[in-house]
Coordinates of C-alpha atoms in Angstrom, one line a residue:
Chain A
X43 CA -2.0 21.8 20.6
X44 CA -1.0 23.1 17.2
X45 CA -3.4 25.1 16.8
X46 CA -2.2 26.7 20.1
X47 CA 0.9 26.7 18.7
X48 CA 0.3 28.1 15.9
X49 CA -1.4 31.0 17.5
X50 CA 1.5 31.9 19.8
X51 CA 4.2 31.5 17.5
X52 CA 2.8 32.7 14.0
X53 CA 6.2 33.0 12.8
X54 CA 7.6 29.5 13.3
X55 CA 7.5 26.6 10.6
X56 CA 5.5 23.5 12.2
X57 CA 6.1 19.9 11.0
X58 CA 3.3 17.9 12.9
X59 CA 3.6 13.9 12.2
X60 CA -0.3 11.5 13.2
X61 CA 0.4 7.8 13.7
X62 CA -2.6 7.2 12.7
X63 CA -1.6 3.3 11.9
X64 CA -1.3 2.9 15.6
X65 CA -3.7 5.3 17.6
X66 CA -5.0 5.0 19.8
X67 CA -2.2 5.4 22.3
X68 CA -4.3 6.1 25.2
X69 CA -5.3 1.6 25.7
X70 CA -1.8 0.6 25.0
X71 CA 0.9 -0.5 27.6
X72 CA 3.5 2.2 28.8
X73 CA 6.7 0.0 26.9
X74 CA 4.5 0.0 23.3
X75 CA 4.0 3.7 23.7
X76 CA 7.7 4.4 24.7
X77 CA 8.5 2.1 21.3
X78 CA 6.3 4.3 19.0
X79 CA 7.1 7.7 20.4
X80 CA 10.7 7.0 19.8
X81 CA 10.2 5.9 16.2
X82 CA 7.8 9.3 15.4
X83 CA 10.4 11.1 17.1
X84 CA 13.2 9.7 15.2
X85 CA 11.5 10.6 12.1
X86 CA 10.7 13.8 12.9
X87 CA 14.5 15.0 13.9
X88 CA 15.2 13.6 10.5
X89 CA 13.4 16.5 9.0
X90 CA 15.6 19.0 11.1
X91 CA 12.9 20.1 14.3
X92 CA 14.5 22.5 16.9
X93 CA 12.0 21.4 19.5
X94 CA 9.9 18.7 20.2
X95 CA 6.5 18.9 21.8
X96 CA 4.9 15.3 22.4
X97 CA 1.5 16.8 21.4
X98 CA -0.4 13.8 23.1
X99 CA -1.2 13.5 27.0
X100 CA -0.6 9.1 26.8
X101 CA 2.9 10.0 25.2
X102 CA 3.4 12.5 27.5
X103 CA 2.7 11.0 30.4
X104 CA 4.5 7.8 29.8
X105 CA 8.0 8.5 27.4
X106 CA 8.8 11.9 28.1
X107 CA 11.9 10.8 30.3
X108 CA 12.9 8.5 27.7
X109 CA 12.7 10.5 25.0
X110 CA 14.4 13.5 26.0
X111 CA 17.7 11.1 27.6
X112 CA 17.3 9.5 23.6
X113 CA 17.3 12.9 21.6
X114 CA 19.4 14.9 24.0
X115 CA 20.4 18.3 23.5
X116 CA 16.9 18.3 21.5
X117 CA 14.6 20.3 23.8
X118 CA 11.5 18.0 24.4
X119 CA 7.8 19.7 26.1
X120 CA 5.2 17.1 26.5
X121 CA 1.8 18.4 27.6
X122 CA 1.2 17.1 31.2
X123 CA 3.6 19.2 32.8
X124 CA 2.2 23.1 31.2
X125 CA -1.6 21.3 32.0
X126 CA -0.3 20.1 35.6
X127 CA 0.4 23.6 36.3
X128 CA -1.8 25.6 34.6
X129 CA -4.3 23.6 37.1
X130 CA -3.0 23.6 40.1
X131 CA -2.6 27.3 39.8
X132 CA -6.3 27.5 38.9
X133 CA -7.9 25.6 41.6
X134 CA -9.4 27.7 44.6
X135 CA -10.7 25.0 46.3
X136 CA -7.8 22.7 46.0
X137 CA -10.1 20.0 44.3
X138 CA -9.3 19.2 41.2
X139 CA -10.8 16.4 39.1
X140 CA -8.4 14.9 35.7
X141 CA -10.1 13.2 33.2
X142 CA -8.0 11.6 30.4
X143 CA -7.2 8.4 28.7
X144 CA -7.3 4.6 31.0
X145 CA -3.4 5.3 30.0
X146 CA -2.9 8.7 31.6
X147 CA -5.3 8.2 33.9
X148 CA -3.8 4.7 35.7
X149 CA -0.1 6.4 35.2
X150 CA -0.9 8.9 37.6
X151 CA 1.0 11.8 35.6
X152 CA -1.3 14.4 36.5
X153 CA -1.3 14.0 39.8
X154 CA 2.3 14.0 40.5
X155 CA 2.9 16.9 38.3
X156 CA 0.0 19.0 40.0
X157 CA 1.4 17.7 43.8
X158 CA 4.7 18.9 42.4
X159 CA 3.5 22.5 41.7
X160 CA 1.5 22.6 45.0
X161 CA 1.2 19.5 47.7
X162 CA -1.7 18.8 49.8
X163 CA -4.5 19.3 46.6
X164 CA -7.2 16.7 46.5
X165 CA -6.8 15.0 42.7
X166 CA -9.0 12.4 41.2
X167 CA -9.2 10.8 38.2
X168 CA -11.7 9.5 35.6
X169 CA -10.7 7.6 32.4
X170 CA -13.4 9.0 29.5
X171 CA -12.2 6.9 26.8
X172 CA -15.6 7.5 24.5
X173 CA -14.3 11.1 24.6
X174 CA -12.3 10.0 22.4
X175 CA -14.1 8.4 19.7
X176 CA -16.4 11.1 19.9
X177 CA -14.0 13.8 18.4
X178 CA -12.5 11.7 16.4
X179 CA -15.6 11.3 15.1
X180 CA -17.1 14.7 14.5
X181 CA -19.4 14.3 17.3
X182 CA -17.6 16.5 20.1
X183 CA -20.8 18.3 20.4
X184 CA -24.7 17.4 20.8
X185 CA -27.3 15.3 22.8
X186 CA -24.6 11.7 22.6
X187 CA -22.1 13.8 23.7
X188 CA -23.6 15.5 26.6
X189 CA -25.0 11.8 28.1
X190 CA -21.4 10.2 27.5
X191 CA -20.1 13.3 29.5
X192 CA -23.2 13.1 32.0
X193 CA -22.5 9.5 32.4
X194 CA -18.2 9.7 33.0
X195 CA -18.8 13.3 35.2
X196 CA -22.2 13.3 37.1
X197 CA -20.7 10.5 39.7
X198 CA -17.7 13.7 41.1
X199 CA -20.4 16.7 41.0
X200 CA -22.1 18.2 43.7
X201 CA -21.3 20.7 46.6
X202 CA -18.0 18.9 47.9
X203 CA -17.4 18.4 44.0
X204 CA -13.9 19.4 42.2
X205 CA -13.3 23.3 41.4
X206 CA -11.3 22.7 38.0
X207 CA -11.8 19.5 35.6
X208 CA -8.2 19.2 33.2
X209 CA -9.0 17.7 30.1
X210 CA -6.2 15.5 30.2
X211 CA -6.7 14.2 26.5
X212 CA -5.6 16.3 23.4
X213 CA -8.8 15.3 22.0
X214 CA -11.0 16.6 25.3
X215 CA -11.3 20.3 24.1
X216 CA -13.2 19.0 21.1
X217 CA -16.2 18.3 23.7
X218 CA -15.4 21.7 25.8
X219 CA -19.3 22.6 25.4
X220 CA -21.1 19.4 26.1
X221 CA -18.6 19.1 29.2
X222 CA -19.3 23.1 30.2
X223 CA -22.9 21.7 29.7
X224 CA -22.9 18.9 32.3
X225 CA -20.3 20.4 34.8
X226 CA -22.6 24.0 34.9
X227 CA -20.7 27.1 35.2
X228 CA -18.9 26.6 38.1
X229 CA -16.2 24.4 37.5
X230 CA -12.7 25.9 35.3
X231 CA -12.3 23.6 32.3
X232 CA -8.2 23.2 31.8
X233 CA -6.6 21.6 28.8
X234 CA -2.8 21.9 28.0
X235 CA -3.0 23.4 24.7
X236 CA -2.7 27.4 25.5
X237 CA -0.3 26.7 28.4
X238 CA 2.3 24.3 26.1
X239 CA 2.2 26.7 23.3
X240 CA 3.3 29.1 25.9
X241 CA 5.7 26.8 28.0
X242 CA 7.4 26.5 24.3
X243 CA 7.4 30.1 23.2
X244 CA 9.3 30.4 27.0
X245 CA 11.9 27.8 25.6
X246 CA 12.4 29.4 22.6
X247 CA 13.0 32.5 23.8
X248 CA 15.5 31.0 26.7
X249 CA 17.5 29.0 24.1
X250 CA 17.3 31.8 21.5
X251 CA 16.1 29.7 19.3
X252 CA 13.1 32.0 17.7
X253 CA 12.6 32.2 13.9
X254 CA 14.1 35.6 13.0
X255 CA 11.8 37.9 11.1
X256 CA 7.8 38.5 10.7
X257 CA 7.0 35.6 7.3
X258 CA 4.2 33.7 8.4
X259 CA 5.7 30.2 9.4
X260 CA 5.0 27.3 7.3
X261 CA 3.2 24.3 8.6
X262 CA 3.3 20.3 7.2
X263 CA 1.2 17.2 8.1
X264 CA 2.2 14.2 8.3
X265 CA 0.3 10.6 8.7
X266 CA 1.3 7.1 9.3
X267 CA -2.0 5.8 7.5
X268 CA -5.2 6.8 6.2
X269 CA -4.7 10.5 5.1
X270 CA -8.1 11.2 3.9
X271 CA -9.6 10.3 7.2
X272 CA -6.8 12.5 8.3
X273 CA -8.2 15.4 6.3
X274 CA -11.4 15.3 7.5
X275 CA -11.0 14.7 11.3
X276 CA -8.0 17.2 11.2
X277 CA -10.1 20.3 10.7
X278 CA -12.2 19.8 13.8
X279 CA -9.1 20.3 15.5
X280 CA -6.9 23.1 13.8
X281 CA -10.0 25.1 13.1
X282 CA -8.9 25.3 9.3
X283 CA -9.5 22.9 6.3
X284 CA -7.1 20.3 5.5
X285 CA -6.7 19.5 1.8
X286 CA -6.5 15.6 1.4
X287 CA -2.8 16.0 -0.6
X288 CA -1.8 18.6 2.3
X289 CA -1.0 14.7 4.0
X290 CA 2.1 12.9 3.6
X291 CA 1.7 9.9 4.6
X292 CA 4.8 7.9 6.0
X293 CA 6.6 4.7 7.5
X294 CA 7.8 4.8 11.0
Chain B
X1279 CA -16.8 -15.8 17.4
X1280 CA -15.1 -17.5 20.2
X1281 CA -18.2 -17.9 22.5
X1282 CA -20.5 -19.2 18.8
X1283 CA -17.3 -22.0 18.4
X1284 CA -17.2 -23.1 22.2
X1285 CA -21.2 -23.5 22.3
X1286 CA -21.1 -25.0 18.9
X1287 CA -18.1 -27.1 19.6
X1288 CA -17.8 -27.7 23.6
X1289 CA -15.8 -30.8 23.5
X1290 CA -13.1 -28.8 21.6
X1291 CA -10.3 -26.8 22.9
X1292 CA -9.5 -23.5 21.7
X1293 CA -6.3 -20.9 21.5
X1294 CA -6.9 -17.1 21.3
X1295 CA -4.7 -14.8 20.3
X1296 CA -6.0 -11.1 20.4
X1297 CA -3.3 -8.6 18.6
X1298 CA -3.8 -5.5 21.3
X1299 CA -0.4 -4.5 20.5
X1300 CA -1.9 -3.6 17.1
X1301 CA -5.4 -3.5 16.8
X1302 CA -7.2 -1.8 15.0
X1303 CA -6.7 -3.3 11.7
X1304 CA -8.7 -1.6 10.0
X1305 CA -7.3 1.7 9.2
X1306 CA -3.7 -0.5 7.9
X1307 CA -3.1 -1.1 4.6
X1308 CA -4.1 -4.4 3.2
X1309 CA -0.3 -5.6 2.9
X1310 CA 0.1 -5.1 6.6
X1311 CA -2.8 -6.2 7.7
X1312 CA -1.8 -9.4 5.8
X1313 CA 1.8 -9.5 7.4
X1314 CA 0.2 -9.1 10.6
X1315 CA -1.8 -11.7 10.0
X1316 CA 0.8 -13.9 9.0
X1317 CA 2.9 -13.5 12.3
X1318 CA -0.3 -13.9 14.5
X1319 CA -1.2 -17.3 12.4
X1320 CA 2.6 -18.4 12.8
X1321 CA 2.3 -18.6 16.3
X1322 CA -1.0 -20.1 16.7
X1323 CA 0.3 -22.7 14.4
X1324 CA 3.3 -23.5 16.8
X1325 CA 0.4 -23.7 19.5
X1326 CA -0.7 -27.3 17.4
X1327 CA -3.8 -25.9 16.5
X1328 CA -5.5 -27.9 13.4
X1329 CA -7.9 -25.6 12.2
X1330 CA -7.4 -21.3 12.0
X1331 CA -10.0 -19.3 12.4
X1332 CA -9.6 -15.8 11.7
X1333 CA -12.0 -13.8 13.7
X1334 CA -12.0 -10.3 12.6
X1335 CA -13.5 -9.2 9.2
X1336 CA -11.1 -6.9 8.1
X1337 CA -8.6 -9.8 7.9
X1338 CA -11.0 -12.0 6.9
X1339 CA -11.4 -9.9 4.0
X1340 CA -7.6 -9.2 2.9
X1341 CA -5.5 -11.9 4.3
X1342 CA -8.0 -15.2 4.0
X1343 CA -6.1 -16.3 0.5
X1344 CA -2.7 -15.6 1.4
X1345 CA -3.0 -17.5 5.0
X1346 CA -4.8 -20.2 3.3
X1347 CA -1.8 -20.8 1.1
X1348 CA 0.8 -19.9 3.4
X1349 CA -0.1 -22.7 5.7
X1350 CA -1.9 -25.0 3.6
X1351 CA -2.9 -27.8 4.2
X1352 CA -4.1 -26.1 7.4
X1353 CA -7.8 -25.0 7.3
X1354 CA -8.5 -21.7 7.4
X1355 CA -11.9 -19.9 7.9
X1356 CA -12.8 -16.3 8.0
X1357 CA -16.1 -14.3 8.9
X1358 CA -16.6 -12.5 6.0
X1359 CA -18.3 -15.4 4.1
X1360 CA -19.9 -17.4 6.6
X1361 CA -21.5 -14.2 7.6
X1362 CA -22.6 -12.7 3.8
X1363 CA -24.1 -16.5 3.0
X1364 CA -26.3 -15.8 6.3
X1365 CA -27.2 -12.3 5.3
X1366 CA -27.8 -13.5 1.3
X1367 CA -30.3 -16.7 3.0
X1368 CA -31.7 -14.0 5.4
X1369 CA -32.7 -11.5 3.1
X1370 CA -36.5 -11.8 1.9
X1371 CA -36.9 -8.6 -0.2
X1372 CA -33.1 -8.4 -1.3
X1373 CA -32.4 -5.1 0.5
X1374 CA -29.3 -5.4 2.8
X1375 CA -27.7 -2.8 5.0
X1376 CA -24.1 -3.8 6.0
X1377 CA -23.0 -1.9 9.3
X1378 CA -19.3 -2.7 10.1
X1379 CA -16.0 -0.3 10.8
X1380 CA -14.6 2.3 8.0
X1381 CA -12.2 0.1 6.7
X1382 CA -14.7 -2.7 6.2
X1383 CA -17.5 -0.9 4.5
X1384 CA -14.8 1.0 2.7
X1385 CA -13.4 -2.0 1.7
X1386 CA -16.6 -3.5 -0.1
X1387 CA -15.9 -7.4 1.1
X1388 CA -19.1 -8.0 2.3
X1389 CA -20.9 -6.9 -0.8
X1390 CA -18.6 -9.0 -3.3
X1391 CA -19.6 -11.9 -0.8
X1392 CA -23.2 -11.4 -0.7
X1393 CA -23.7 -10.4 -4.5
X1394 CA -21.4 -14.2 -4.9
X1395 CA -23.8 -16.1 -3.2
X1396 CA -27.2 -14.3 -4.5
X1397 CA -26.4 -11.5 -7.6
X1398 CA -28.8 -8.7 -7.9
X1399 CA -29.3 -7.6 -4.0
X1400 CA -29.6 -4.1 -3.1
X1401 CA -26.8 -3.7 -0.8
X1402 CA -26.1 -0.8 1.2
X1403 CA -23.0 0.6 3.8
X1404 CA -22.9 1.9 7.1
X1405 CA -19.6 2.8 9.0
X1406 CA -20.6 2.6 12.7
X1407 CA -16.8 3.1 14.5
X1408 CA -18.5 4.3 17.5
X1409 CA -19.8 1.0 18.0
X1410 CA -16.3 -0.1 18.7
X1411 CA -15.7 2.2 21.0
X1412 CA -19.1 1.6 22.9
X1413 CA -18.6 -2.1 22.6
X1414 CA -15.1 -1.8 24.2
X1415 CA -16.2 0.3 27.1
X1416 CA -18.8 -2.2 28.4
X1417 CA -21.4 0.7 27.3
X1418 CA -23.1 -2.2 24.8
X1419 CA -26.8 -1.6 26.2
X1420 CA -28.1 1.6 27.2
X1421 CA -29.9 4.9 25.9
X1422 CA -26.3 6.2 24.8
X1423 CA -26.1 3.0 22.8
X1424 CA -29.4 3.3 21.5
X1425 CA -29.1 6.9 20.8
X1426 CA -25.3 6.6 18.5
X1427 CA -27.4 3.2 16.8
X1428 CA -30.0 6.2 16.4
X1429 CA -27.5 8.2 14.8
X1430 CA -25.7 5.8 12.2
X1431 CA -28.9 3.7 11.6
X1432 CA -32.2 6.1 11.3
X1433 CA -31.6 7.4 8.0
X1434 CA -31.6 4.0 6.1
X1435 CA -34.9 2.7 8.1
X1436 CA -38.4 3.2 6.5
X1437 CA -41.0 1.3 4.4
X1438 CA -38.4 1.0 2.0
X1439 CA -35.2 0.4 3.8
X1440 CA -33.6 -2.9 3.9
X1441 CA -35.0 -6.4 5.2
X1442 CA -31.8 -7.5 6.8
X1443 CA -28.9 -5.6 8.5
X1444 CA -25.3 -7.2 8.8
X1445 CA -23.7 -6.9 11.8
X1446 CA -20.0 -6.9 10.1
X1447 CA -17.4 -6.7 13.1
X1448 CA -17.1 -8.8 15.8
X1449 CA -17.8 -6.2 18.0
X1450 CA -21.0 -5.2 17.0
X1451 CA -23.0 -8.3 18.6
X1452 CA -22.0 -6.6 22.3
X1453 CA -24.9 -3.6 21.2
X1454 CA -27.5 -6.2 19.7
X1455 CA -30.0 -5.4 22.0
X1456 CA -29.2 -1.4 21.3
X1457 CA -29.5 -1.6 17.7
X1458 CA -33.1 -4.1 17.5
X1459 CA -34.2 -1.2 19.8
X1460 CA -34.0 0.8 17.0
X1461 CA -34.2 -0.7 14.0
X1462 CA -37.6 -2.6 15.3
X1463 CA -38.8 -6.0 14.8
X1464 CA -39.0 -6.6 11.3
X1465 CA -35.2 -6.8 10.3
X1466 CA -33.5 -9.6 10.8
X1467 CA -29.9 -9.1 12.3
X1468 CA -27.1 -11.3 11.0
X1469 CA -23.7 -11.7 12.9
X1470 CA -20.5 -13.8 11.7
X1471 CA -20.3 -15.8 14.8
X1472 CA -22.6 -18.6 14.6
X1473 CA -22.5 -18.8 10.6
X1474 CA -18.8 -19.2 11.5
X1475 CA -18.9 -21.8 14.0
X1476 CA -21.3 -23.9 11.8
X1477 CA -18.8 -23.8 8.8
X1478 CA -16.0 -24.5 11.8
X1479 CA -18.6 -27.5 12.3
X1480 CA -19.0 -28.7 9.1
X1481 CA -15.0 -28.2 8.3
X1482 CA -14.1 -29.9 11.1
X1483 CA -16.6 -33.1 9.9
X1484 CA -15.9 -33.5 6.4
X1485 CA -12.2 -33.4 7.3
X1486 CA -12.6 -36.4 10.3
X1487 CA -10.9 -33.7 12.4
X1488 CA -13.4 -33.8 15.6
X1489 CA -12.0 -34.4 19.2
X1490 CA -13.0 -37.7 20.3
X1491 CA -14.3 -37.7 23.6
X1492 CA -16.9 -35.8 25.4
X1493 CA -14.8 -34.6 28.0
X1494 CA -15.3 -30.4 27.7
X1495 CA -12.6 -28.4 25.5
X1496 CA -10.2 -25.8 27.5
X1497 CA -9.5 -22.7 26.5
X1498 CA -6.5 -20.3 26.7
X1499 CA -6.4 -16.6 25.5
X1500 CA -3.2 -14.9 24.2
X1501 CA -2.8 -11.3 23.8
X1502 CA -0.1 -8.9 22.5
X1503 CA -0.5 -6.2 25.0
X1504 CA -2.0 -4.7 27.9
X1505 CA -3.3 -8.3 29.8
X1506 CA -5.3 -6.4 32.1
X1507 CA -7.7 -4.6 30.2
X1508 CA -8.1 -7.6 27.8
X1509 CA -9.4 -9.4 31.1
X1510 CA -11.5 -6.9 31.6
X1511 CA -12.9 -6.0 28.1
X1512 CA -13.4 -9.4 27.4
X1513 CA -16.2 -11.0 29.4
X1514 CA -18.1 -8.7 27.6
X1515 CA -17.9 -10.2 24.6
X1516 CA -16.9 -13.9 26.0
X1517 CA -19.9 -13.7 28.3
X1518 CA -17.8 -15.5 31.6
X1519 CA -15.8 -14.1 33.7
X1520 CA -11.9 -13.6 32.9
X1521 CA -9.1 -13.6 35.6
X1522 CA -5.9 -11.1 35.0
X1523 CA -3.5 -13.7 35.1
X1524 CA -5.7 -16.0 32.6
X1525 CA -4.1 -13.8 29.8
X1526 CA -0.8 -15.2 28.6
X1527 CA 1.3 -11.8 26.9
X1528 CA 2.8 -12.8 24.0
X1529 CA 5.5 -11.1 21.2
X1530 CA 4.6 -11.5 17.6

């Protein structure tokens, strides 16, 4: 999502905080993930944010309410809603299959949100928590993570099968091409990073609130625990190399 | 660790508190992991219990001391060093291979332990977090199993590679069958658990502290968080089945 982020708003300084202490979110009860998103959010108005995007589908789906009624007037995207849509405007078909965290997944986020944009779809849902552990570590892509995918997807394929699969996990795109490999061509691949970016350049723009000017925007990172590991998962993600001092670690 | 101690010891009862709310420990810093363990001993204590196991080997390895003499005189036993004096007894050609989660093989507590009871063994590390996350996801057997045990464990196998292999987490038995696959029949694999149960044994012996009787133990599990998917994670490991409501939510 930052990397999105980054891309459509090259201009705007980026503070981006891990809670690496306490990930993951995705097995943890809705109440415990309301608690910690509230504490990273708290730190992360401290260093003077203009927006908040809750850059992680669990959060998302679980303390968004919350945490916009808590930091009010702070405008506050999560990523299910720009993903909810972004689907349900792909799907032909009306078929649409989410795959996520057991978290997102047994909150039923997706669903509402994509029922919201356009009632009457046919949604389903499969939990893929090894997705997971397979970007964080480094093995997104590759024979393990093509029979993890085959093993979670396989079951929904077919003729009567789903039109668009949402990689309802921040951490899904890291396995886009053992997924594409499983799912064929057929089937869109949607994950919420390219339409948050844009839901908060649109928000921006309403509020006025763009960076004036053409400097290239700054960008900090910020962990809870365990920066090295940090720097060396972090760069599978944002596509760039992470410096193990470019971390600051911190107390929530 | 708790299935080794209620074959070992069936006339005993047992209390089980799992710390979902805050696992993993193993990417927290020592003094947390060490407060943590503090709290979670606390209330096991106010449960009457009259020996503490602590079943995890990241605590084990930073928080055995302080416990011991924070609740002294209350036994305590950890799985670190029950586990190393198998491995050190095991080992015919002194070559080890520890396998355990980042922070443990980071940490280098099985090492110390195993060079204390027997110096001048060759002793090597193997991170293996996507065991975890296999072992959690029921996915303990299998050719995805096999295949990450592939992964982590092919390159120190050979005609020179190690005689004994440590399995140094508690989740790690769940994918024995996965890993002998793999590594053959010739090296010997060595869990905590029943080390551990025989020094809970022997403890509970030389300090007159068996339960008279031979009616059978009970046991009751605890857990920080998310009841429901510690019912369902932990048969696996327990090896019976586990009801919903048999999983009392407690607040450390």
């Amino acid at each position: 999502v930052l990397r999105a982020l980054m891309q459509a708003l090259p201009h705007e300084d980026f503070v981006y905080l891990g809670d690496t202490a306490r990930l993951p979110y995705g097995t943890r009860s809705a109440n415990t993930v309301r608690a910690y998103a509230r504490q990273a959010a708290r730190l992360l108005t401290e260093r003077g944010i203009k927006l908040l995007v809750v850059a992680c589908n669990t959060a998302s789906a679980v303390a968004l309410e919350d945490l916009t009624e808590a930091f009010a007037p702070l405008p506050v995207l999560g990523v299910v809603e720009p993903g909810a849509a972004a689907a349900a405007a792909s799907s032909e078909r009306g078929h649409i299959l989410v795959t996520g965290t057991e978290g997102t997944i047994s909150g039923g986020a997706y669903p509402r949100a994509i029922e919201a944009h356009r009632p009457g779809m046919r949604i389903e849902g499969q939990a893929c928590p090894m997705f997971v552990a397979l970007a964080e570590e480094g093995w997104g892509e590759g024979a393990i993570a093509e029979a993890v995918a085959r093993r979670y997807l396989a079951p929904w394929l077919g003729p009567a099968g789903p039109d668009v699969l949402v990689l309802g996990c921040t951490h899904f795109p890291a396995l886009h091409a053992a997924i594409r490999a499983v799912v064929g061509p057929e089937i869109r691949l949607v994950d919420s990073a390219q339409p948050t970016a844009q839901a908060v350049k649109a928000q921006l723009e309403a509020r006025g609130l763009q960076r004036p000017g053409s400097a290239p925007g700054a960008f900090s990172l910020m962990a809870t625990d365990a920066p090295e590991r940090f720097a060396r998962v972090a760069p599978h993600f944002l596509g760039r190399p992470i410096g193990p001092d470019a971390v600051e670690v911190v107390d929530l």
